[in-house]
Amino acid sequence: MNILFQYLKPYKWLVFLTLLLAGINAGFSLIDPIIFGRIIKVAFNYKTYVEHNDMTGFAHAAGWLL
C-alpha cells in the first residue's frame, strides 16, 4: 500500500478532484430517477386533464425539468 501512496503522492490534487467529480456524478445519478418520475407524472396529468392535441402545455410543464 505504501508503494501505491508513493506513486499517487505527486498527483494528490488530481486524485482528490477525480473523487470529487465521481461523487458529484453519483449524486446526479441518484437524482435522475426522481426527475424522470416527475416528467412521467406531468405527462400523465396533462393527458388526464386535457382532451385536445395541444402539446404546448406539456412542453412547457416538462421542459423545465429536462
Coordinates of N, CA, C and O in Angstrom, one line a residue, residues 2 5 8 10-11 15 18 20 22-23 26-28 30 34 37 40 42 45-46 48 54 56 58 60 64-66:
N2 N 2.0 1.2 0.7 CA 2.9 2.3 0.7 C 3.5 2.6 -0.7 O 3.7 3.8 -1.0
F5 N 0.8 4.7 -2.4 CA 0.8 6.1 -2.0 C 2.0 6.9 -2.5 O 1.9 8.1 -2.7
L8 N 1.1 7.9 -6.0 CA 0.0 8.8 -6.1 C 0.3 10.2 -5.4 O -0.4 11.1 -5.6
P10 N 2.5 12.6 -5.8 CA 2.6 13.8 -6.7 C 1.3 14.2 -7.3 O 1.1 15.4 -7.8
Y11 N 0.3 13.3 -7.4 CA -0.9 13.6 -8.0 C -2.1 13.7 -7.0 O -3.3 13.4 -7.4
V15 N -6.1 13.3 -7.8 CA -6.9 12.2 -7.2 C -8.1 12.8 -6.4 O -9.2 12.3 -6.5
T18 N -10.6 14.0 -8.9 CA -11.3 12.8 -9.5 C -12.4 12.2 -8.6 O -13.5 11.9 -9.0
L20 N -13.9 13.8 -6.1 CA -15.0 14.8 -6.0 C -15.9 14.7 -7.2 O -17.1 14.7 -7.0
A22 N -16.4 12.2 -9.2 CA -17.1 10.9 -9.2 C -18.2 11.0 -8.2 O -19.3 10.4 -8.4
G23 N -18.1 11.7 -7.0 CA -19.1 11.9 -6.1 C -20.3 12.7 -6.6 O -21.5 12.4 -6.4
A26 N -22.2 10.6 -9.0 CA -23.1 9.6 -8.3 C -24.3 10.3 -7.8 O -25.4 9.7 -7.8
G27 N -24.2 11.5 -7.3 CA -25.3 12.3 -6.9 C -26.3 12.6 -8.0 O -27.5 12.4 -7.8
F28 N -25.8 13.0 -9.1 CA -26.7 13.2 -10.3 C -27.4 11.9 -10.7 O -28.5 11.9 -11.2
L30 N -28.3 9.5 -8.8 CA -29.4 9.3 -7.8 C -30.5 10.2 -8.0 O -31.7 9.8 -7.8
I34 N -35.7 10.6 -10.0 CA -36.6 11.5 -9.4 C -37.2 12.4 -10.5 O -38.4 12.7 -10.6
G37 N -39.3 10.5 -12.9 CA -40.7 10.3 -12.4 C -41.6 11.5 -12.4 O -42.8 11.4 -12.6
I40 N -42.8 11.9 -15.9 CA -43.9 11.0 -16.2 C -45.2 11.4 -15.5 O -46.3 11.3 -16.1
V42 N -46.1 14.6 -14.8 CA -46.6 15.7 -15.6 C -47.3 15.2 -16.8 O -48.3 15.7 -17.2
N45 N -50.6 13.6 -15.9 CA -51.6 14.7 -15.5 C -52.1 15.5 -16.7 O -53.2 15.8 -16.8
Y46 N -51.2 15.8 -17.6 CA -51.5 16.5 -18.8 C -52.5 15.7 -19.7 O -53.5 16.2 -20.1
T48 N -54.5 13.4 -18.7 CA -55.8 13.2 -17.9 C -56.7 14.4 -18.0 O -57.9 14.2 -18.2
D54 N -53.2 19.8 -28.1 CA -52.2 20.9 -27.9 C -51.1 20.5 -27.0 O -51.3 20.2 -25.9
T56 N -48.3 22.3 -26.3 CA -47.5 23.4 -25.7 C -47.5 23.4 -24.2 O -46.6 23.7 -23.6
F58 N -47.8 20.7 -22.2 CA -46.9 19.7 -21.8 C -45.5 20.0 -22.0 O -44.6 19.8 -21.1
H60 N -44.2 23.0 -22.0 CA -43.8 24.0 -21.0 C -43.7 23.3 -19.7 O -42.8 23.7 -18.9
W64 N -38.9 22.4 -18.3 CA -38.0 23.0 -17.3 C -37.4 21.8 -16.5 O -36.3 22.0 -15.9
L65 N -38.0 20.7 -16.5 CA -37.4 19.5 -15.8 C -36.3 18.9 -16.6 O -35.3 18.4 -16.1
L66 N -36.4 19.0 -17.9 CA -35.3 18.5 -18.8 C -34.1 19.4 -18.8 O -33.0 19.0 -18.8

